[in-house]
XYZ file of C-alpha atoms in Angstrom:
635
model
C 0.000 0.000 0.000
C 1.835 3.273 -1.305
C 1.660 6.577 1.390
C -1.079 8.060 -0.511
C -3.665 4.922 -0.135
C -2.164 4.494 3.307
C -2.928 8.020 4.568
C -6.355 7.633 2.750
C -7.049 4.373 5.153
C -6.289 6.397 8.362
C -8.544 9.116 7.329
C -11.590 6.616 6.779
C -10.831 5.382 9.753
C -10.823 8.416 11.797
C -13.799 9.703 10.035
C -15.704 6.811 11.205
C -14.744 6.716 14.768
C -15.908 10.586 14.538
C -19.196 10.001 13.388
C -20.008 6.673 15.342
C -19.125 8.848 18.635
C -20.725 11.791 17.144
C -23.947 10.301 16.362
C -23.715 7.964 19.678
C -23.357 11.344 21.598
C -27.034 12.827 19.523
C -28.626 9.217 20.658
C -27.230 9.536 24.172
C -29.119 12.537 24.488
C -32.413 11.933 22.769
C -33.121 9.522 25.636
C -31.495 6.198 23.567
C -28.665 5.111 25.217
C -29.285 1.566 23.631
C -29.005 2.652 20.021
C -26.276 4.939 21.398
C -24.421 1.817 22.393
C -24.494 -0.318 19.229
C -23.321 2.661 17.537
C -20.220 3.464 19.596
C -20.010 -0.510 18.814
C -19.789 0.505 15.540
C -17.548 3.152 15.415
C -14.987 1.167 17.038
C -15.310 -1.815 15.329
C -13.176 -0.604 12.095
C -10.535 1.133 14.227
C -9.993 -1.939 16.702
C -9.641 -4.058 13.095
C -7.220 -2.214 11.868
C -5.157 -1.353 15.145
C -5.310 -5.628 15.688
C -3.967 -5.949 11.690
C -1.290 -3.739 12.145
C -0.716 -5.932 15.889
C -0.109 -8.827 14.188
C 2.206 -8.035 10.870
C 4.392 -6.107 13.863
C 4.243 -9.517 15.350
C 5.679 -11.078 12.409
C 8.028 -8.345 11.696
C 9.513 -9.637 15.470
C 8.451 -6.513 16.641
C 6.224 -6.108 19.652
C 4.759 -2.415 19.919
C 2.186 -0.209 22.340
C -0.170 -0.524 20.113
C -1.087 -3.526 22.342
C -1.591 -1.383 25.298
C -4.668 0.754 22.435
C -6.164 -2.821 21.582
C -6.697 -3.996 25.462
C -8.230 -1.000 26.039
C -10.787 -1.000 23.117
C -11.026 -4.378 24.127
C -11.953 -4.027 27.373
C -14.114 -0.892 27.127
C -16.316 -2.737 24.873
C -16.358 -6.147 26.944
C -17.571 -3.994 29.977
C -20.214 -1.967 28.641
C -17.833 1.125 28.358
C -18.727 1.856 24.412
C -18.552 5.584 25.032
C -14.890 5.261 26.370
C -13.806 2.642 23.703
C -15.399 5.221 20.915
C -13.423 7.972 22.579
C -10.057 5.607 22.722
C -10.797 4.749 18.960
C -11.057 8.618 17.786
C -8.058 9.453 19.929
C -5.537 6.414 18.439
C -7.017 6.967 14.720
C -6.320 11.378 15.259
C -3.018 10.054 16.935
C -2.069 7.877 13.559
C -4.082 10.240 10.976
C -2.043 13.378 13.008
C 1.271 11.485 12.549
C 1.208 11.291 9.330
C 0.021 14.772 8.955
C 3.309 16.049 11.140
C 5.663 13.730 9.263
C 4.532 15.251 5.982
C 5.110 18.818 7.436
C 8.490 17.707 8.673
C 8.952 16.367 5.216
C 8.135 19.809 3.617
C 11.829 20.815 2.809
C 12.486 17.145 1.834
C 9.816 17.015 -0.706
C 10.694 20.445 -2.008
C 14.080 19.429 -3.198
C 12.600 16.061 -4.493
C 10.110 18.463 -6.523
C 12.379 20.410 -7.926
C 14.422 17.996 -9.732
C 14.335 19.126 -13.479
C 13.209 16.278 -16.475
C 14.855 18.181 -19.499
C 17.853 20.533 -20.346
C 18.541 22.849 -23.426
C 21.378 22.299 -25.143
C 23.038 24.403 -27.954
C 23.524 22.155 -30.670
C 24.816 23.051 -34.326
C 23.579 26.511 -33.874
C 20.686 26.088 -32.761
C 19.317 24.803 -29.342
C 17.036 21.600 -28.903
C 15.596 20.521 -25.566
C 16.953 17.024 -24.507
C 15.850 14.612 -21.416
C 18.674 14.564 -18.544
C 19.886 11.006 -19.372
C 21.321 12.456 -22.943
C 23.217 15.246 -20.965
C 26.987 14.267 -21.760
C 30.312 15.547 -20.065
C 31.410 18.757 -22.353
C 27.778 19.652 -23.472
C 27.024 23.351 -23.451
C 22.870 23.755 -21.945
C 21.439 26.939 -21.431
C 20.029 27.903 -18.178
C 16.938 30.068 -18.475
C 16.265 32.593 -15.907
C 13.942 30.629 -13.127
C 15.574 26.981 -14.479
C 17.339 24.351 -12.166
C 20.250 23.636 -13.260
C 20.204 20.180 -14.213
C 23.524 18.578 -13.909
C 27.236 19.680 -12.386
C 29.465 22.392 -14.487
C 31.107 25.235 -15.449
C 29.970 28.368 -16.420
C 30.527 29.257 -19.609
C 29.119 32.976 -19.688
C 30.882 35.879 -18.381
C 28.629 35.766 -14.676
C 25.621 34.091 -13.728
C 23.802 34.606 -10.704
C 22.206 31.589 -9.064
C 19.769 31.061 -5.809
C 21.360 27.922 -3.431
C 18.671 28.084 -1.190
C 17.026 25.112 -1.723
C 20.065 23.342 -1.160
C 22.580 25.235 1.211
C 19.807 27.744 2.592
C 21.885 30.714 1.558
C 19.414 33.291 1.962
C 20.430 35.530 -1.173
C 21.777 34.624 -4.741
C 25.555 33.802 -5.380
C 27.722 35.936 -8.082
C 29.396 33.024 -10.078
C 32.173 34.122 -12.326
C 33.309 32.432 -15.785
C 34.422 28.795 -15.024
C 33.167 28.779 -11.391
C 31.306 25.652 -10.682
C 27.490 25.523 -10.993
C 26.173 22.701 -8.732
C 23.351 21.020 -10.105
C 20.237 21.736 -8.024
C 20.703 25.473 -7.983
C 18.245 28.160 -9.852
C 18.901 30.584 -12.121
C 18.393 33.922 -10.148
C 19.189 36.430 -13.170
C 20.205 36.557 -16.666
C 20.140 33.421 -19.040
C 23.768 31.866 -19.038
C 25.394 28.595 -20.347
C 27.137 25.766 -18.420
C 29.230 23.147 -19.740
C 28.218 20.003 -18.420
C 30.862 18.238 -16.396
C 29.163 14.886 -15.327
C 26.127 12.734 -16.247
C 22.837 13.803 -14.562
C 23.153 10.546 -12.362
C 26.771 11.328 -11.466
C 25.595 15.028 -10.375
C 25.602 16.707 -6.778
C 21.434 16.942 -7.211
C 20.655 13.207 -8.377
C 23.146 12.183 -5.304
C 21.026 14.398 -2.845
C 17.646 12.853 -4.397
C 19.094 9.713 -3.031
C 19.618 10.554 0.354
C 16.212 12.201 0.764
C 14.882 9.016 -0.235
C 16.867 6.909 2.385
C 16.708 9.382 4.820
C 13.173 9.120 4.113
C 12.861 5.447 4.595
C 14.984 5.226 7.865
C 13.869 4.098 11.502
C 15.979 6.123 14.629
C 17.760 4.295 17.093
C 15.400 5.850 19.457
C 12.499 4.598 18.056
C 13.948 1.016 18.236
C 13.948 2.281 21.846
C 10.931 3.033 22.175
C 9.611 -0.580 20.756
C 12.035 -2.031 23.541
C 10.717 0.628 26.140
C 7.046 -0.787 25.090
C 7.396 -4.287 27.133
C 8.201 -2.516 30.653
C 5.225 0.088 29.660
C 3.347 -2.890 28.682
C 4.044 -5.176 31.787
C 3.546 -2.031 34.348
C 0.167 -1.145 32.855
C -1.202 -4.260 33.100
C 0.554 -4.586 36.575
C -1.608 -1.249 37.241
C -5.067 -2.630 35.818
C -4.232 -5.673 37.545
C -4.262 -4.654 40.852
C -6.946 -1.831 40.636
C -9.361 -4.937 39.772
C -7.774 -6.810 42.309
C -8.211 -4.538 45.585
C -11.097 -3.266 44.714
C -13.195 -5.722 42.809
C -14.384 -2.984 40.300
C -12.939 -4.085 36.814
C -14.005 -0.275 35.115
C -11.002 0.761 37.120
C -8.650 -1.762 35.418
C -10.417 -0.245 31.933
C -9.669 3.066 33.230
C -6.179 2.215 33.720
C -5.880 0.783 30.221
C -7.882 3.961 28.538
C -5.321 6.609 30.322
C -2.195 4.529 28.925
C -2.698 4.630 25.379
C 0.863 5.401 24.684
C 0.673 7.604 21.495
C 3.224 9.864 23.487
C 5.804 7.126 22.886
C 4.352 5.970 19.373
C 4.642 9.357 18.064
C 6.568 12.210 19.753
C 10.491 10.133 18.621
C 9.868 9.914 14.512
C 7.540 13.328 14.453
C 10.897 15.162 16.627
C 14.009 13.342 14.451
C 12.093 13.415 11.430
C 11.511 16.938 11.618
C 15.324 17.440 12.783
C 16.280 15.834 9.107
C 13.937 18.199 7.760
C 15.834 21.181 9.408
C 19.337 20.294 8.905
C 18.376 20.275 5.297
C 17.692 23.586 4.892
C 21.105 24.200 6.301
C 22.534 22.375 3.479
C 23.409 19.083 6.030
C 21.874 16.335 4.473
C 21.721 13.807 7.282
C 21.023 10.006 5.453
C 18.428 9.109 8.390
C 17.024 9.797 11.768
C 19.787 7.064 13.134
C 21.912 9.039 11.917
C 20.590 12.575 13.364
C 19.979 10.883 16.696
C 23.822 9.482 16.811
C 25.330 13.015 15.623
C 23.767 14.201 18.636
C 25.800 12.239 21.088
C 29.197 13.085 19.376
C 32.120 13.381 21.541
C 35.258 13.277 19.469
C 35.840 15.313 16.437
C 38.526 13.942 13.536
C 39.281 16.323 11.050
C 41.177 15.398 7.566
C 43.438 18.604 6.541
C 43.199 19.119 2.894
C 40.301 19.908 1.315
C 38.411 20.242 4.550
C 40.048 21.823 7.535
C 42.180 23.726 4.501
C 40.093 24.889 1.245
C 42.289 21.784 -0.663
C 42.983 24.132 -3.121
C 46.609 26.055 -3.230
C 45.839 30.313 -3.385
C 48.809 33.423 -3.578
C 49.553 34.104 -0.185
C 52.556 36.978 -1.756
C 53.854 38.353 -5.121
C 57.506 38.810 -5.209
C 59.144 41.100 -7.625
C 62.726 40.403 -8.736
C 63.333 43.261 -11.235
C 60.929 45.721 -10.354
C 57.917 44.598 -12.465
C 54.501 45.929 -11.065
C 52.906 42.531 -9.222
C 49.925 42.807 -11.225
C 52.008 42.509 -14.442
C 53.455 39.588 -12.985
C 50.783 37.836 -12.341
C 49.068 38.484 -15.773
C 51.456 36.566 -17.804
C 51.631 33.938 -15.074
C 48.087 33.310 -15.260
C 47.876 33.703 -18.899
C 50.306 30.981 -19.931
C 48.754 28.500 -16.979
C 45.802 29.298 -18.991
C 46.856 25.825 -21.267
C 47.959 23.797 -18.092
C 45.680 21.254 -15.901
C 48.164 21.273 -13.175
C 46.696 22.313 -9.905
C 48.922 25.093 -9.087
C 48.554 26.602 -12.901
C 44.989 26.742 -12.182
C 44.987 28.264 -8.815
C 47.035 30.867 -10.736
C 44.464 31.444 -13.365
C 41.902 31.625 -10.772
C 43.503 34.321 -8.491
C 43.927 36.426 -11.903
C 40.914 35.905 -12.964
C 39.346 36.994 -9.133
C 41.423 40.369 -9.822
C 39.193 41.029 -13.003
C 41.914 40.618 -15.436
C 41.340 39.616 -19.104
C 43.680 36.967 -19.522
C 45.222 37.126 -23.527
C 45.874 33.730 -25.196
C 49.039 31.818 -24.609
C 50.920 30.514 -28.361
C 53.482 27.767 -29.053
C 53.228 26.541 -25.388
C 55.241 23.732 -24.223
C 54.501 22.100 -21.220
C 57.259 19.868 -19.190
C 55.271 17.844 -17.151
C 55.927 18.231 -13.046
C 58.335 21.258 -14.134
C 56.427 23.859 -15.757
C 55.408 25.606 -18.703
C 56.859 27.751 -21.825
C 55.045 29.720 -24.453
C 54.090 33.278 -25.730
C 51.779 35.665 -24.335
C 51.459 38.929 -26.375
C 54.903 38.248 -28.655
C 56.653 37.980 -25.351
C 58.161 34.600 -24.251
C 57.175 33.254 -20.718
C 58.223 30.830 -18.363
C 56.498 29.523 -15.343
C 56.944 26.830 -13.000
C 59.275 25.542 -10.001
C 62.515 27.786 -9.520
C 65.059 25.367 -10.472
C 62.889 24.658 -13.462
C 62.775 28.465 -14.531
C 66.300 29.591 -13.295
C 67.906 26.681 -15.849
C 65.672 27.973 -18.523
C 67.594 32.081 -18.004
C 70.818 31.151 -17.500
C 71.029 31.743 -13.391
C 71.467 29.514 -10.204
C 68.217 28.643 -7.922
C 67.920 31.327 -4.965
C 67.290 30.543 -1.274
C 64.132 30.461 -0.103
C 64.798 28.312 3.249
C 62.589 31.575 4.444
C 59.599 29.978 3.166
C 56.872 28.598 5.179
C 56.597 24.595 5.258
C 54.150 23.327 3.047
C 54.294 26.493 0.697
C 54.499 25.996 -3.090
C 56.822 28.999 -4.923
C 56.136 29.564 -8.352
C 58.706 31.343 -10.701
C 57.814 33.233 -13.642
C 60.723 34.684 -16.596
C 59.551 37.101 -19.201
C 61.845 37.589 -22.041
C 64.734 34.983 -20.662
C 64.899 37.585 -17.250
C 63.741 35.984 -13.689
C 60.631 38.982 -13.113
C 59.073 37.501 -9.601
C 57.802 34.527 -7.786
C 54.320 33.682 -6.229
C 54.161 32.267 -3.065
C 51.429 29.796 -3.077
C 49.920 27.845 0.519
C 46.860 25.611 0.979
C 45.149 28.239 3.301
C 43.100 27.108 6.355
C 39.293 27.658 5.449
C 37.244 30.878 6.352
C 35.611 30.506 9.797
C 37.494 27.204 10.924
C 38.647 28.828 14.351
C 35.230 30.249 15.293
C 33.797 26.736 14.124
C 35.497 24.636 16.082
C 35.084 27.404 19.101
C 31.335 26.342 18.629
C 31.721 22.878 18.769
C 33.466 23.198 21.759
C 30.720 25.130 23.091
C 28.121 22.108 21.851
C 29.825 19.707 24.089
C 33.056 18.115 21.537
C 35.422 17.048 24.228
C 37.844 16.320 21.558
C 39.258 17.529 18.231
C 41.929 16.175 16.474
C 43.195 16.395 12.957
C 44.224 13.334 11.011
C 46.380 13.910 7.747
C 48.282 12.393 5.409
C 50.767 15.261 5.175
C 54.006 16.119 6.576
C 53.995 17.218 10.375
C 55.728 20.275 10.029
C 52.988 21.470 7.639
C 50.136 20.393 9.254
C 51.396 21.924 12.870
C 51.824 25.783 11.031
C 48.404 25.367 9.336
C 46.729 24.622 12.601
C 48.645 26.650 14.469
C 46.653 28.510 17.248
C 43.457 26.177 16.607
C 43.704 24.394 20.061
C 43.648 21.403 18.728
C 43.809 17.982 21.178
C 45.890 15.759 18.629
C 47.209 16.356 15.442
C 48.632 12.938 13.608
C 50.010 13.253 10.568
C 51.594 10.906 7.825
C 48.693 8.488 7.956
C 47.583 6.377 5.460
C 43.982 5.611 4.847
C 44.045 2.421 7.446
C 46.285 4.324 9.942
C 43.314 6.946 9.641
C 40.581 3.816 10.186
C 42.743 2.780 13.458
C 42.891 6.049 14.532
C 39.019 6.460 14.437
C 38.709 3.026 16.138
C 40.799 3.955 19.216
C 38.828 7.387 19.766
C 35.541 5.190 19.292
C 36.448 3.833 22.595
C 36.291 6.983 24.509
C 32.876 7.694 22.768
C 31.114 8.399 19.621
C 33.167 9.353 17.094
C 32.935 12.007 14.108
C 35.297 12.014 11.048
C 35.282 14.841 8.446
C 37.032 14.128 5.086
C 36.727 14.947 1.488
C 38.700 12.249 -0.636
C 39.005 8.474 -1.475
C 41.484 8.135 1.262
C 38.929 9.192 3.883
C 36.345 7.100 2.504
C 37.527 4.100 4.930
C 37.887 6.304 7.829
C 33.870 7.857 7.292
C 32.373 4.087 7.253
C 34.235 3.193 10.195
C 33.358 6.312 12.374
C 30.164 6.583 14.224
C 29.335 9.614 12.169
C 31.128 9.986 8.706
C 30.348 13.441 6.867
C 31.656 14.124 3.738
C 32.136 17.486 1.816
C 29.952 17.064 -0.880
C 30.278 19.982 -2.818
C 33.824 19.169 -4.260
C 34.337 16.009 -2.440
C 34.898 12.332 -3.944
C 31.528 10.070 -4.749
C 33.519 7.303 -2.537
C 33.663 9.968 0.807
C 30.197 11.206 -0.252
C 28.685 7.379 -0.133
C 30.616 6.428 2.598
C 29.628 9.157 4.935
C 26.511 9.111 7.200
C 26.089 13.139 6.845
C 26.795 15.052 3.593
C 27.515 19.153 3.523
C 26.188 20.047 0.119
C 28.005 23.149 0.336
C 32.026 23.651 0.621
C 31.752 24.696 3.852
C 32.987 23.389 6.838
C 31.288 25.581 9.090
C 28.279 23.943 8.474
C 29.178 21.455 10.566
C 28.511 23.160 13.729
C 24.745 24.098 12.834
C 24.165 20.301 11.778
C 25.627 19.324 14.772
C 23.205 21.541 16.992
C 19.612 21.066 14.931
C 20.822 17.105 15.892
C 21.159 17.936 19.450
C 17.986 19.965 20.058
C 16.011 17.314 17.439
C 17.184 14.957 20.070
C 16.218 16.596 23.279
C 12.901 17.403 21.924
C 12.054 13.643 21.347
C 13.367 12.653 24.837
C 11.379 15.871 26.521
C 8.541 15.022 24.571
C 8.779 10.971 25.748
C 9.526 11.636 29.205
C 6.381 14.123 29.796
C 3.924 12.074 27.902
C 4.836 8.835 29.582
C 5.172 10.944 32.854
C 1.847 12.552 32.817
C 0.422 9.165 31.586
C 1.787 7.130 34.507
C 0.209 9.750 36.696
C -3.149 9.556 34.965
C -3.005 5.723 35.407
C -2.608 5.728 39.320
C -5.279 8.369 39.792
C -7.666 6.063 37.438
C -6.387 3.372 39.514
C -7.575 5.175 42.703
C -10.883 5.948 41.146
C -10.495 9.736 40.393
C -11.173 9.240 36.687
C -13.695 7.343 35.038
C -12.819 5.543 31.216
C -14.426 8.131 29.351
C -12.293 11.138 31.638
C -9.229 8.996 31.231
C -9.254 8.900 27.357
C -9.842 12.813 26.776
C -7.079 13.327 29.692
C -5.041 11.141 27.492
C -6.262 12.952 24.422
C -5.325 16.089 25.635
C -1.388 14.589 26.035
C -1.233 13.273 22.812
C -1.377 16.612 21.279
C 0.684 18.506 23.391
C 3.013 15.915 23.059
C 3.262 15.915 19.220
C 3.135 19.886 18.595
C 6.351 19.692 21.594
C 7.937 17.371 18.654
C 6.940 19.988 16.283
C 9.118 22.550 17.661
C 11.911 20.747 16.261
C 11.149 22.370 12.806
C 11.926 25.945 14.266
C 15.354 24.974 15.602
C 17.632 28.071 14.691
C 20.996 27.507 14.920
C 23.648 29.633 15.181
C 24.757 31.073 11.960
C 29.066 31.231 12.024
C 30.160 34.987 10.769
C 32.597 34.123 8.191
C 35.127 36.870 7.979
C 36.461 38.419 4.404
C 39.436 36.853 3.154
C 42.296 39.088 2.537
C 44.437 40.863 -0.057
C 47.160 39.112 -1.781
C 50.198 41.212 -0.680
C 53.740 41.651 -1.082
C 57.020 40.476 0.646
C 57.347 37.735 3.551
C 55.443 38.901 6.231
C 52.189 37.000 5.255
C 54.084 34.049 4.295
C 54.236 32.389 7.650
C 50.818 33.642 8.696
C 48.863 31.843 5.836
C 47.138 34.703 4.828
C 44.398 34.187 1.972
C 43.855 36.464 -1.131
């Protein structure tokens, strides 16, 4: 039975229960309590059917629920004459399934809106002309055109001079992002201005968007640890209300106590307030672009203790920027960095392109390169404008003029320096570092302040470089020079001090997130291994997103435990007083009534969790001379 058919059956059902207490009620007062009876009969008849249904597939799932604790109370009402109680118990436990489903599908909201907005067909330009094509015919290198108001339907470039998209939807960036030519467009996003091209990068299925589909969908389908918990909780509810109903009936010979009892513990408190409270948690982290793959998930993330942290690519941005421009002869820095960038302009190397990029951020119009050569893991010779360039390492570029490598011992470990020779004289270098990423200190300050006992960073690089990049973080541990099982053992050890986050980006952390109690991966520029590995996904590349994810899954999680403890705690209390006589069936099941909802709009709250947003401060100017060098400062 598909959720649409499903939420169609509890509605018939409730609407019956209604109307057989309703028109009970009209009989009870026109003087005919007998007709009133056989029609509370009635009315309960369908629910108590489908309540002792549901009782026995559970039962053959191996799962024994408190839905047992609803049936012996119909049950009983209806064996002891109490129809008007039973009708009220059978319009309370069909509202309490019909209203589940009604808060899971408003917790869902956010979910269903990305699932909605996933696009069927792109525009491609083709021969001239353009011709609309399904998303499954979208190859790597294909131009599309993105409409203003379009999703953009797969990952690229783009391929105009700007384009201005909304990430809302997926990052909950409140205002639309300036992309500049051959900035990534992630797939998912909405056209916010102009029409501009991208140039497809990946298959629709491959994409950031059709990846995110999938975890909404498994998210979707998940059960929380705590609702496991709440099946296992159901027994000792189970045996201590019947313990209660027993003994009412025992001492005091009246067996409408004992149904009393049983009316006042219908535990939709327990039933309901866990999945409506972690489901809605899901549903908030979204919107924060943390795409947690379940309530289990959510509800684990919330007990996190000890924080691992790969370097590259997520403590650091993973990509190498100019920290400083040194001249050699007196040529302006800009000029400098114009013909760097322009010859890199025919090089895939990392480095060349973080050259080309830090030009390009400076507004410059970058001229075409001619008769480049390119010596692979050296560097690169051509033209620019008549005039012959050379860039790459200094050894590289000071054999090409005729002069001996300086010293730079004075550089910062880790540092890359780039050499550049116009016209067979050295002009300059760039100084080029893998900068720590905007906001890390203040986002591991909040983590800290969300109860992370311990942070550590695990690395594959050097020591000496991963000590200066995370120098004054306050870290607990830093271990570098692991490979991808040292980084596994690593997270095993912590896991015995508690539960256990990693953070990574790459293949080599995809072993480390799987084996973690938590993995998240960076999924904006992250590897598909890390991304499928990983419990938690941040869709945008940002690491400070961790710290909001981290606190929606704490307060998700307190919600559901405030909202269990209260229900079952005002329940117990309602059971002894029934037990003591102070509340007949039919007060017992609106008392109970009464708990149910307060109960599930408490697990509602979780939906207006606001976290606190991390300030992320401007990056800096690329400047001359040494000074910056050490101090990792960003352009």
């Amino acid at each position: 039975m598909d959720q649409t058919r499903t939420d169609r059956f509890k509605t018939a059902i409730l609407l019956l229960a209604v109307i057989g207490l309703i028109a009970g009620l009209a009989f009870y007062f026109a003087g005919r309590r007998d007709i009133a009876n056989i029609v509370w009969f009635a009315g309960v008849v369908p629910a108590l059917a489908a309540l002792t249904v549901e009782i026995l597939r559970s039962i053959g799932r191996g799962e024994v629920g408190l839905d047992i604790v609803a049936a012996l109370s119909m049950t009983a009402a209806l064996v002891f004459g109490e129809t008007l109680a039973a009708a009220v118990v059978a319009v309370m436990y069909s509202g309490g399934t019909f209203l589940e489903s009604f808060a899971e599908g408003r917790a869902r909201h956010e979910m269903h809106d990305l699932l909605s907005r996933v696009p069927r067909t792109a525009t491609r330009h083709r021969n001239g002309g353009l011709e609309d094509i399904p998303l499954e015919e979208i190859a790597p290198g294909d131009r599309l055109l993105i409409r203003q108001g379009d999703v953009v339907p797969v990952d690229g470039t783009v391929a105009s001079d700007a384009a201005f998209v909304d990430t809302s939807a997926l990052t909950g960036e409140s205002l639309p992002v300036r992309l500049a030519r051959g900035a990534e467009a992630m797939s998912g996003s909405t056209n916010a201005g102009e029409a501009f091209d991208v140039t497809a990068t990946r298959e629709a299925k491959d994409s950031t968007y059709a990846g995110i589909v999938r975890l909404v969908e498994e998210a979707q389908a998940s059960k929380a640890p705590m609702s496991r918990l709440a099946d296992r909780w159901s027994l000792g509810f189970l045996a201590v209300t019947v313990t209660i109903a027993f003994a009412a009936w025992w001492f005091t010979g009246d067996p409408i106590r004992a149904v009393a009892v049983l009316v006042v513990a219908t535990p939709c408190p327990l039933i309901l307030a866990v999945p409506v409270a972690l489901v809605a948690g899901l549903s908030r982290a979204a919107h924060f672009g943390v795409l947690i793959k379940g309530a289990g998930p959510l509800e684990t993330m919330a007990r996190i203790r000890t924080l691992i942290l790969d370097k590259t690519g997520t403590l650091t941005d993973g990509r190498p920027k100019i920290v400083s421009i040194n001249s050699a002869d007196g040529m302006d820095e800009d000029d400098i960095l114009l013909f760097a960038a322009s010859l890199d302009q025919a090089s895939k190397h990392p480095v060349a392109q973080a050259v080309v990029a830090a030009a390009k951020e400076r507004g410059f119009s970058l001229p075409v390169p001619s008769d480049v050569a390119e010596i692979p893991g050296e560097g690169v010779v051509g033209y620019v404008e008549g005039r012959k360039i050379i860039v790459g390492g200094d050894a590289f570029v000071a054999s090409r003029v005729g002069r001996r490598p300086g010293d730079h011992s004075a550089i910062a470990a880790g540092s890359v320096l780039v050499a550049v020779a116009v016209d067979g004289h050295m002009v300059g270098h760039l100084v080029m570092s893998d900068p720590l990423r905007d906001g890390a200190g203040q986002m591991l300050d909040g983590l800290r302040r969300e109860g992370i006992a311990r942070i550590l960073l695990a690395t594959g690089d050097r020591a000496d470089v991963a000590e200066r990049v995370t120098e004054g973080l306050g870290l607990d541990g830093l271990r570098a020079g692991l490979t991808p099982d040292q980084k596994v053992l690593l997270v095993l050890t912590e896991r015995k001090n508690g539960p256990v986050m990693m953070v990574g980006d790459g293949v080599n952390d995809a072993p480390a997130l799987a084996a973690a109690d938590v993995g998240v991966a960076m999924g904006a520029r992250g590897a598909a291994a890390s991304a499928e590995a990983a419990d938690v996904v941040l869709l945008v590349d940002r690491i400070d997103r961790l710290g909001p994810g981290i606190e929606i899954a704490r307060g998700a999680r307190r919600i559901a435990v405030e909202s269990v403890v209260a229900g079952i705690g005002l329940s117990v209390m309602g059971m002894i007083a029934a037990a003591f006589g102070y509340l007949t069936p039919v007060q017992g099941a609106l008392l109970q009534e009464v708990i149910d909802v307060a109960v599930i709009l408490n697990a509602l709250r979780a939906l207006r969790i606001a976290p606190h947003e991390p300030t992320i401060p401007k990056p800096k100017a690329v400047s001359s001379g040494q000074d910056d060098i050490a101090q990792g400062a960003t352009p």
